Amino acid sequence: MSVTTPLPSGESQAATPAALIDPFNRHVTYLRVSVTDRCDFRCVYCMSEHMSFLPRKDLLTLEELDRLCSAFISKGVRKLRITGGEPLVRKNIMSLFRALARHLETGRLEELTLTTNGSQLEKYAGDLKAAGVRRINVSIDTLDAQKFKAITRWGDLSAVLKGVDAARRAGISIKINAVALKGVNEDEIDDLLRFAHGNGHDLTLIETMPLGEIEGDRTDQYLPLSIVRARLLDRWTLEDIPFRTGGPARYVRVKETGGRLGFITPMTHNFCESCNRVRVTCTGTLYMCLGQEDAADLRAPLRASPDNGPLFEAIDAAIARKPKGHDFVIDRRRKQPALGRHMSVTGG
Ligand code: SAM
Ligand code: SF4
């Protein structure tokens, strides 16, 4: 089924619903929505090889996703990131982007964006641009085709690179996200930097986070970005810049390339005091913090009434419980993930 505009419910009835302000006076203006838990890759740090996925009936429909996103936008969300699993493998996903584009046109939404593994990007780059998507994040951990296959298990690097090129030609700005993995891509950071900046893309390095059961040992994968940064300083001049997104990334300008380099270090730094975001899973569960278990079900109030009243109440009650911060830890003794859910559930 596809989303058609104008939408049936909610939007026209509300005056201006109360803004999303948490107990620590942080304004929630950024929503990340996972539209599927499925993926056409099986990245070793993200999923186990044999994942069981949710039954389709548990997933919010595209219409429900649109209504949910629109409710958040009416409560002051200015930036919306569609993620997954792999968002571009969800059937008819472009109809959701096209429907959400109306909020860009009214100016209520500043940015509609996407995090993708890039496998379907060649097909969708033009449609995304037409729906008002100006920037996207594409995850690429290595430029070595064999290593790419080993990390993603099922991925094809050349298809992803074609997708990146298609997005660039469509006029979409690209940030490459690379998870830093000990003994896997730590010797390739310079190549990733040259590739990204040489093609006009930003690059962000991410530390592995202990989310969900995987086959390997996470303490083997964990590479502190403080080490990566120190090594980069041997060859590159990193200039601190004030660019911030309210999230865990800290950015520098690489003097030699002129490009921007970000470091996402949830394990070694505390970024929570400026947190402006919440996450919704593809089943409509709202997580107020990536690193905490507390969550609120939005699917029941969404389905309970075509009116948005119950939904707004559930959102307000959840935001009132947004915790001050997370407490990620990779437990070296028990080798357990700090949280049972996979990143593909909350979308990172
Ligand atoms: N499939 C899309 C992709 O790969 O970009 C979107 C979803 S994916 C869960 C979002 C991001 O989370 C990707 O950049 C991925 O590398 C990252 N990620 C997944 N599991 C992670 C983990 N355990 N620690 C750190 N980053 C992780
Ligand atoms: Fe799929 Fe993205 Fe997870 Fe890789 S990181 S398995 S591409 S959801």
Tab-separated table of C-alpha atoms and ligand atoms in Angstrom:
chain	number	residue	atom	x	y	z
A	1	MET	CA	0.000	0.000	0.000
A	2	SER	CA	1.244	3.495	-0.630
A	3	VAL	CA	0.830	6.718	1.254
A	4	THR	CA	-1.395	9.265	-0.406
A	5	THR	CA	-1.775	12.891	0.528
A	6	PRO	CA	-3.676	14.620	1.963
A	7	LEU	CA	-3.757	12.374	4.990
A	8	PRO	CA	-6.880	11.276	6.708
A	9	SER	CA	-6.306	11.938	10.334
A	10	GLY	CA	-4.800	13.963	13.085
A	11	GLU	CA	-3.174	16.845	11.334
A	12	SER	CA	-6.113	19.140	10.721
A	13	GLN	CA	-7.648	18.649	14.177
A	14	ALA	CA	-4.864	19.867	16.388
A	15	ALA	CA	-4.262	23.480	17.311
A	16	THR	CA	-0.557	23.664	18.115
A	17	PRO	CA	0.329	20.711	20.338
A	18	ALA	CA	2.799	21.327	23.157
A	19	ALA	CA	6.473	21.260	22.235
A	20	LEU	CA	8.688	18.376	23.313
A	21	ILE	CA	10.733	19.580	26.274
A	22	ASP	CA	12.203	17.020	28.660
A	23	PRO	CA	12.809	17.376	32.424
A	24	PHE	CA	16.352	18.633	31.756
A	25	ASN	CA	15.015	21.404	29.527
A	26	ARG	CA	16.315	19.787	26.366
A	27	HIS	CA	14.113	20.430	23.334
A	28	VAL	CA	13.502	17.333	21.271
A	29	THR	CA	13.705	18.498	17.666
A	30	TYR	CA	15.214	15.442	15.996
A	31	LEU	CA	13.422	12.162	15.367
A	32	ARG	CA	14.990	9.031	13.946
A	33	VAL	CA	12.519	6.497	12.655
A	34	SER	CA	13.324	2.926	11.786
A	35	VAL	CA	10.973	1.818	9.018
A	36	THR	CA	12.024	-1.834	8.966
A	37	ASP	CA	14.132	-4.249	10.998
A	38	ARG	CA	15.077	-6.137	7.807
A	39	CYS	CA	18.212	-5.668	5.821
A	40	ASP	CA	19.918	-7.015	2.717
A	41	PHE	CA	23.270	-7.050	4.592
A	42	ARG	CA	24.313	-8.815	7.795
A	43	CYS	CA	27.095	-6.575	9.127
A	44	VAL	CA	29.054	-8.520	11.730
A	45	TYR	CA	28.834	-5.829	14.435
A	46	CYS	CA	25.116	-5.227	13.842
A	47	MET	CA	23.357	-8.514	13.160
A	48	SER	CA	23.904	-12.188	13.606
A	49	GLU	CA	23.952	-14.218	10.413
A	50	HIS	CA	20.623	-15.864	11.125
A	51	MET	CA	18.330	-13.150	12.355
A	52	SER	CA	14.661	-13.662	13.058
A	53	PHE	CA	12.687	-10.656	11.933
A	54	LEU	CA	9.392	-9.304	13.155
A	55	PRO	CA	6.122	-10.525	11.697
A	56	ARG	CA	4.859	-7.948	9.193
A	57	LYS	CA	1.659	-7.299	11.147
A	58	ASP	CA	3.728	-5.874	14.007
A	59	LEU	CA	5.217	-3.221	11.751
A	60	LEU	CA	3.634	0.163	11.425
A	61	THR	CA	2.143	0.609	7.969
A	62	LEU	CA	3.510	3.396	5.796
A	63	GLU	CA	0.351	5.396	6.557
A	64	GLU	CA	0.920	4.914	10.295
A	65	LEU	CA	4.561	5.901	9.946
A	66	ASP	CA	3.513	9.033	8.126
A	67	ARG	CA	0.946	9.878	10.806
A	68	LEU	CA	3.445	9.267	13.584
A	69	CYS	CA	6.164	11.390	11.972
A	70	SER	CA	3.648	14.124	11.249
A	71	ALA	CA	2.510	14.120	14.887
A	72	PHE	CA	6.120	14.637	16.013
A	73	ILE	CA	6.577	17.390	13.443
A	74	SER	CA	3.492	19.174	14.768
A	75	LYS	CA	5.169	18.976	18.199
A	76	GLY	CA	8.310	20.717	17.025
A	77	VAL	CA	10.480	18.054	15.405
A	78	ARG	CA	12.498	19.852	12.723
A	79	LYS	CA	14.744	17.063	11.535
A	80	LEU	CA	13.627	13.595	10.562
A	81	ARG	CA	15.959	10.729	9.761
A	82	ILE	CA	14.600	7.575	8.150
A	83	THR	CA	16.646	4.530	9.032
A	84	GLY	CA	16.383	0.786	9.678
A	85	GLY	CA	17.406	-2.041	9.198
A	86	GLU	CA	17.877	-0.961	5.643
A	87	PRO	CA	15.172	1.640	4.964
A	88	LEU	CA	15.397	1.335	1.184
A	89	VAL	CA	14.424	-2.351	1.237
A	90	ARG	CA	10.995	-1.519	2.674
A	91	LYS	CA	8.391	-1.954	-0.058
A	92	ASN	CA	7.022	1.346	-1.404
A	93	ILE	CA	9.286	3.365	0.861
A	94	MET	CA	9.390	6.201	-1.661
A	95	SER	CA	5.698	6.872	-1.053
A	96	LEU	CA	6.561	7.666	2.580
A	97	PHE	CA	9.287	10.091	1.488
A	98	ARG	CA	6.952	11.720	-1.024
A	99	ALA	CA	4.235	12.105	1.618
A	100	LEU	CA	6.619	13.533	4.238
A	101	ALA	CA	7.914	16.050	1.693
A	102	ARG	CA	4.787	18.156	2.324
A	103	HIS	CA	6.267	19.183	5.687
A	104	LEU	CA	9.373	20.477	3.929
A	105	GLU	CA	7.160	22.508	1.633
A	106	THR	CA	5.316	24.130	4.567
A	107	GLY	CA	8.669	24.796	6.275
A	108	ARG	CA	7.647	22.943	9.467
A	109	LEU	CA	10.314	20.368	8.751
A	110	GLU	CA	13.826	21.624	8.092
A	111	GLU	CA	15.399	18.381	7.008
A	112	LEU	CA	14.265	14.987	5.767
A	113	THR	CA	17.191	12.604	5.628
A	114	LEU	CA	18.201	8.988	5.489
A	115	THR	CA	20.821	6.536	6.741
A	116	THR	CA	21.411	3.743	4.264
A	117	ASN	CA	23.834	0.992	3.383
A	118	GLY	CA	23.658	2.295	-0.194
A	119	SER	CA	22.731	-1.000	-1.847
A	120	GLN	CA	19.525	0.434	-3.379
A	121	LEU	CA	20.749	3.975	-3.807
A	122	GLU	CA	21.425	3.790	-7.517
A	123	LYS	CA	17.750	3.005	-8.016
A	124	TYR	CA	16.373	5.609	-5.615
A	125	ALA	CA	18.762	8.584	-5.672
A	126	GLY	CA	16.660	10.602	-8.136
A	127	ASP	CA	13.396	9.916	-6.267
A	128	LEU	CA	14.968	10.867	-2.953
A	129	LYS	CA	16.185	14.164	-4.366
A	130	ALA	CA	12.755	14.821	-5.855
A	131	ALA	CA	11.202	14.235	-2.401
A	132	GLY	CA	13.391	16.974	-0.930
A	133	VAL	CA	16.175	14.861	0.572
A	134	ARG	CA	19.304	17.003	0.436
A	135	ARG	CA	21.758	14.992	2.555
A	136	ILE	CA	22.148	11.332	3.376
A	137	ASN	CA	24.454	9.113	5.398
A	138	VAL	CA	25.886	6.071	3.661
A	139	SER	CA	27.662	3.398	5.709
A	140	ILE	CA	30.917	2.151	4.179
A	141	ASP	CA	33.489	0.597	6.511
A	142	THR	CA	36.063	-0.411	3.901
A	143	LEU	CA	36.963	0.191	0.258
A	144	ASP	CA	38.371	-3.309	-0.130
A	145	ALA	CA	35.724	-5.430	-1.889
A	146	GLN	CA	36.687	-8.653	-0.128
A	147	LYS	CA	36.808	-7.054	3.288
A	148	PHE	CA	33.476	-5.383	2.526
A	149	LYS	CA	32.002	-8.798	1.858
A	150	ALA	CA	33.514	-10.125	5.085
A	151	ILE	CA	32.103	-7.255	7.182
A	152	THR	CA	28.641	-7.082	5.599
A	153	ARG	CA	28.471	-10.852	4.861
A	154	TRP	CA	26.067	-10.221	1.932
A	155	GLY	CA	27.067	-6.811	0.575
A	156	ASP	CA	28.535	-5.828	-2.792
A	157	LEU	CA	30.862	-2.842	-2.573
A	158	SER	CA	30.606	-1.936	-6.266
A	159	ALA	CA	26.794	-1.597	-6.037
A	160	VAL	CA	27.186	0.681	-3.011
A	161	LEU	CA	29.791	2.843	-4.747
A	162	LYS	CA	27.520	3.158	-7.787
A	163	GLY	CA	24.757	4.242	-5.427
A	164	VAL	CA	26.975	6.868	-3.814
A	165	ASP	CA	27.883	8.182	-7.232
A	166	ALA	CA	24.225	8.287	-8.313
A	167	ALA	CA	23.332	10.265	-5.184
A	168	ARG	CA	26.191	12.695	-5.793
A	169	ARG	CA	25.097	13.201	-9.396
A	170	ALA	CA	21.523	13.777	-8.208
A	171	GLY	CA	22.862	16.641	-6.087
A	172	ILE	CA	22.513	14.976	-2.673
A	173	SER	CA	25.265	15.699	-0.113
A	174	ILE	CA	26.772	12.576	1.358
A	175	LYS	CA	28.329	11.704	4.677
A	176	ILE	CA	30.161	8.404	4.754
A	177	ASN	CA	29.825	6.579	8.094
A	178	ALA	CA	32.493	4.037	8.946
A	179	VAL	CA	32.557	1.915	12.079
A	180	ALA	CA	36.165	1.644	13.310
A	181	LEU	CA	36.939	-2.030	13.826
A	182	LYS	CA	40.063	-3.274	15.525
A	183	GLY	CA	42.217	-5.387	13.216
A	184	VAL	CA	39.720	-5.005	10.352
A	185	ASN	CA	39.747	-1.490	8.896
A	186	GLU	CA	42.060	0.373	11.259
A	187	ASP	CA	44.770	0.450	8.581
A	188	GLU	CA	42.326	1.899	6.041
A	189	ILE	CA	41.211	5.087	7.736
A	190	ASP	CA	43.493	7.222	5.551
A	191	ASP	CA	42.063	5.620	2.395
A	192	LEU	CA	38.506	6.228	3.584
A	193	LEU	CA	39.414	9.826	4.327
A	194	ARG	CA	40.959	10.375	0.891
A	195	PHE	CA	38.017	8.683	-0.812
A	196	ALA	CA	35.373	10.659	1.082
A	197	HIS	CA	37.013	14.061	0.955
A	198	GLY	CA	38.294	13.518	-2.586
A	199	ASN	CA	34.675	13.111	-3.726
A	200	GLY	CA	33.352	16.006	-1.671
A	201	HIS	CA	31.785	13.872	1.076
A	202	ASP	CA	32.099	14.196	4.845
A	203	LEU	CA	33.447	11.211	6.770
A	204	THR	CA	32.348	10.155	10.236
A	205	LEU	CA	34.048	7.440	12.234
A	206	ILE	CA	31.959	5.510	14.754
A	207	GLU	CA	32.987	3.420	17.741
A	208	THR	CA	31.232	0.073	18.050
A	209	MET	CA	28.412	0.088	20.540
A	210	PRO	CA	27.393	-2.936	22.577
A	211	LEU	CA	23.895	-3.436	21.161
A	212	GLY	CA	22.376	-6.864	20.622
A	213	GLU	CA	23.715	-10.399	20.511
A	214	ILE	CA	26.168	-11.079	17.682
A	215	GLU	CA	28.364	-14.087	17.006
A	216	GLY	CA	31.762	-12.516	17.744
A	217	ASP	CA	33.288	-10.960	20.799
A	218	ARG	CA	32.673	-7.231	20.978
A	219	THR	CA	35.746	-6.536	23.060
A	220	ASP	CA	37.733	-7.829	20.036
A	221	GLN	CA	36.079	-5.299	17.701
A	222	TYR	CA	36.243	-2.251	19.913
A	223	LEU	CA	38.743	0.347	18.737
A	224	PRO	CA	38.715	3.596	20.731
A	225	LEU	CA	38.612	6.581	18.389
A	226	SER	CA	41.066	8.375	20.672
A	227	ILE	CA	43.664	5.956	19.264
A	228	VAL	CA	42.521	6.498	15.673
A	229	ARG	CA	42.647	10.245	16.133
A	230	ALA	CA	46.133	10.141	17.644
A	231	ARG	CA	47.352	8.071	14.672
A	232	LEU	CA	45.743	10.440	12.157
A	233	LEU	CA	47.643	13.326	13.722
A	234	ASP	CA	50.895	11.809	12.428
A	235	ARG	CA	49.827	12.538	8.863
A	236	TRP	CA	46.976	15.059	8.910
A	237	THR	CA	46.278	18.410	10.497
A	238	LEU	CA	42.980	18.238	12.357
A	239	GLU	CA	41.444	21.616	13.146
A	240	ASP	CA	38.597	21.726	15.681
A	241	ILE	CA	35.470	23.347	14.286
A	242	PRO	CA	32.332	24.396	16.158
A	243	PHE	CA	29.992	22.344	13.902
A	244	ARG	CA	27.516	20.380	16.088
A	245	THR	CA	24.371	18.370	15.442
A	246	GLY	CA	23.239	17.921	19.059
A	247	GLY	CA	24.422	14.320	18.827
A	248	PRO	CA	27.527	12.426	19.811
A	249	ALA	CA	29.615	13.502	16.799
A	250	ARG	CA	32.477	15.936	17.207
A	251	TYR	CA	33.920	17.385	14.016
A	252	VAL	CA	37.274	18.578	12.777
A	253	ARG	CA	38.373	20.062	9.477
A	254	VAL	CA	41.234	18.156	7.839
A	255	LYS	CA	43.500	20.960	6.687
A	256	GLU	CA	45.108	19.021	3.832
A	257	THR	CA	41.789	17.990	2.213
A	258	GLY	CA	39.516	20.799	3.406
A	259	GLY	CA	36.948	18.098	4.264
A	260	ARG	CA	35.019	17.510	7.463
A	261	LEU	CA	35.762	14.524	9.696
A	262	GLY	CA	33.474	13.465	12.535
A	263	PHE	CA	34.090	11.211	15.515
A	264	ILE	CA	31.174	9.459	17.213
A	265	THR	CA	32.439	8.233	20.544
A	266	PRO	CA	29.562	7.062	22.729
A	267	MET	CA	31.906	4.808	24.694
A	268	THR	CA	34.550	7.338	25.600
A	269	HIS	CA	32.697	10.640	25.866
A	270	ASN	CA	29.539	11.951	27.343
A	271	PHE	CA	27.357	13.791	24.856
A	272	CYS	CA	24.053	13.478	26.629
A	273	GLU	CA	23.712	17.004	28.004
A	274	SER	CA	22.969	18.396	24.545
A	275	CYS	CA	20.818	15.480	23.369
A	276	ASN	CA	17.964	16.678	21.168
A	277	ARG	CA	16.769	13.358	19.757
A	278	VAL	CA	14.513	10.381	20.248
A	279	ARG	CA	14.046	7.203	18.226
A	280	VAL	CA	11.036	5.223	17.095
A	281	THR	CA	11.278	1.608	15.997
A	282	CYS	CA	9.375	0.119	13.067
A	283	THR	CA	6.796	-1.228	15.537
A	284	GLY	CA	6.143	2.211	16.987
A	285	THR	CA	8.182	1.880	20.169
A	286	LEU	CA	9.660	5.188	21.260
A	287	TYR	CA	13.123	5.043	22.824
A	288	MET	CA	13.980	8.230	24.647
A	289	CYS	CA	17.674	7.258	24.854
A	290	LEU	CA	19.728	4.964	22.602
A	291	GLY	CA	21.563	3.608	25.631
A	292	GLN	CA	18.631	2.875	27.963
A	293	GLU	CA	15.885	0.255	27.967
A	294	ASP	CA	13.000	2.534	28.933
A	295	ALA	CA	10.549	2.879	26.060
A	296	ALA	CA	6.951	3.806	25.280
A	297	ASP	CA	4.532	2.057	22.969
A	298	LEU	CA	3.059	4.498	20.459
A	299	ARG	CA	1.442	1.883	18.239
A	300	ALA	CA	-1.456	1.216	20.610
A	301	PRO	CA	-2.507	4.892	20.933
A	302	LEU	CA	-1.943	5.341	17.202
A	303	ARG	CA	-4.256	2.454	16.393
A	304	ALA	CA	-6.722	3.222	19.185
A	305	SER	CA	-8.119	6.353	17.578
A	306	PRO	CA	-7.961	8.287	14.315
A	307	ASP	CA	-7.657	11.356	16.514
A	308	ASN	CA	-4.120	12.199	17.603
A	309	GLY	CA	-5.083	12.990	21.226
A	310	PRO	CA	-4.067	9.626	22.741
A	311	LEU	CA	-0.883	9.633	20.669
A	312	PHE	CA	0.121	13.101	21.867
A	313	GLU	CA	-0.560	12.048	25.462
A	314	ALA	CA	1.662	8.981	25.102
A	315	ILE	CA	4.443	11.051	23.508
A	316	ASP	CA	4.262	13.714	26.235
A	317	ALA	CA	4.362	11.088	29.004
A	318	ALA	CA	7.414	9.480	27.399
A	319	ILE	CA	9.334	12.730	26.914
A	320	ALA	CA	8.719	13.507	30.589
A	321	ARG	CA	10.759	10.355	31.314
A	322	LYS	CA	13.668	11.052	28.953
A	323	PRO	CA	16.704	10.076	31.030
A	324	LYS	CA	19.615	12.367	31.687
A	325	GLY	CA	22.069	10.072	29.917
A	326	HIS	CA	23.164	6.601	28.919
A	327	ASP	CA	25.509	4.138	30.553
A	328	PHE	CA	26.975	2.022	27.804
A	329	VAL	CA	29.620	-0.398	28.843
A	330	ILE	CA	31.202	-3.354	27.093
A	331	ASP	CA	31.244	-5.872	29.904
A	332	ARG	CA	34.626	-7.531	29.745
A	333	ARG	CA	33.841	-10.257	32.250
A	334	ARG	CA	30.461	-11.425	31.015
A	335	LYS	CA	30.986	-10.426	27.362
A	336	GLN	CA	27.326	-9.499	27.207
A	337	PRO	CA	25.883	-6.636	25.173
A	338	ALA	CA	24.908	-3.698	27.393
A	339	LEU	CA	21.527	-3.790	25.712
A	340	GLY	CA	19.776	-6.800	24.240
A	341	ARG	CA	18.297	-5.026	21.228
A	342	HIS	CA	20.207	-4.731	17.971
A	343	MET	CA	21.130	-1.418	16.369
A	344	SER	CA	18.934	-2.461	13.438
A	345	VAL	CA	15.928	-2.161	15.779
A	346	THR	CA	16.498	1.430	16.835
A	347	GLY	CA	18.390	2.420	13.704
A	348	GLY	CA	21.499	3.893	15.326
B	1	SAM	N1	21.234	-0.042	7.198
B	1	SAM	C1	21.560	1.338	7.299
B	1	SAM	C2	23.065	1.530	7.370
B	1	SAM	O1	23.783	0.559	7.558
B	1	SAM	O2	23.483	2.670	7.246
B	1	SAM	C3	20.889	2.051	8.441
B	1	SAM	C4	20.801	1.342	9.769
B	1	SAM	S1	22.349	0.993	10.554
B	1	SAM	C5	21.803	0.188	12.022
B	1	SAM	C6	22.865	2.621	11.069
B	1	SAM	C7	24.305	2.746	11.441
B	1	SAM	O3	24.547	2.034	12.616
B	1	SAM	C8	25.295	2.247	10.399
B	1	SAM	O4	26.220	3.279	10.101
B	1	SAM	C9	25.993	1.111	11.110
B	1	SAM	O5	27.323	1.005	10.706
B	1	SAM	C10	25.853	1.496	12.548
B	1	SAM	N2	25.909	0.381	13.502
B	1	SAM	C11	25.227	-0.778	13.487
B	1	SAM	N3	25.530	-1.548	14.562
B	1	SAM	C12	26.431	-0.843	15.282
B	1	SAM	C13	27.125	-1.077	16.493
B	1	SAM	N4	26.938	-2.169	17.212
B	1	SAM	N5	27.986	-0.104	16.918
B	1	SAM	C14	28.168	1.043	16.222
B	1	SAM	N6	27.539	1.319	15.077
B	1	SAM	C15	26.679	0.390	14.603
B	2	SF4	FE1	22.055	-3.767	7.747
B	2	SF4	FE2	22.865	-1.339	8.386
B	2	SF4	FE3	22.902	-3.312	10.220
B	2	SF4	FE4	24.603	-3.399	8.216
B	2	SF4	S1	24.517	-1.819	9.806
B	2	SF4	S2	23.331	-5.111	8.945
B	2	SF4	S3	23.473	-2.510	6.600
B	2	SF4	S4	21.112	-2.434	9.291
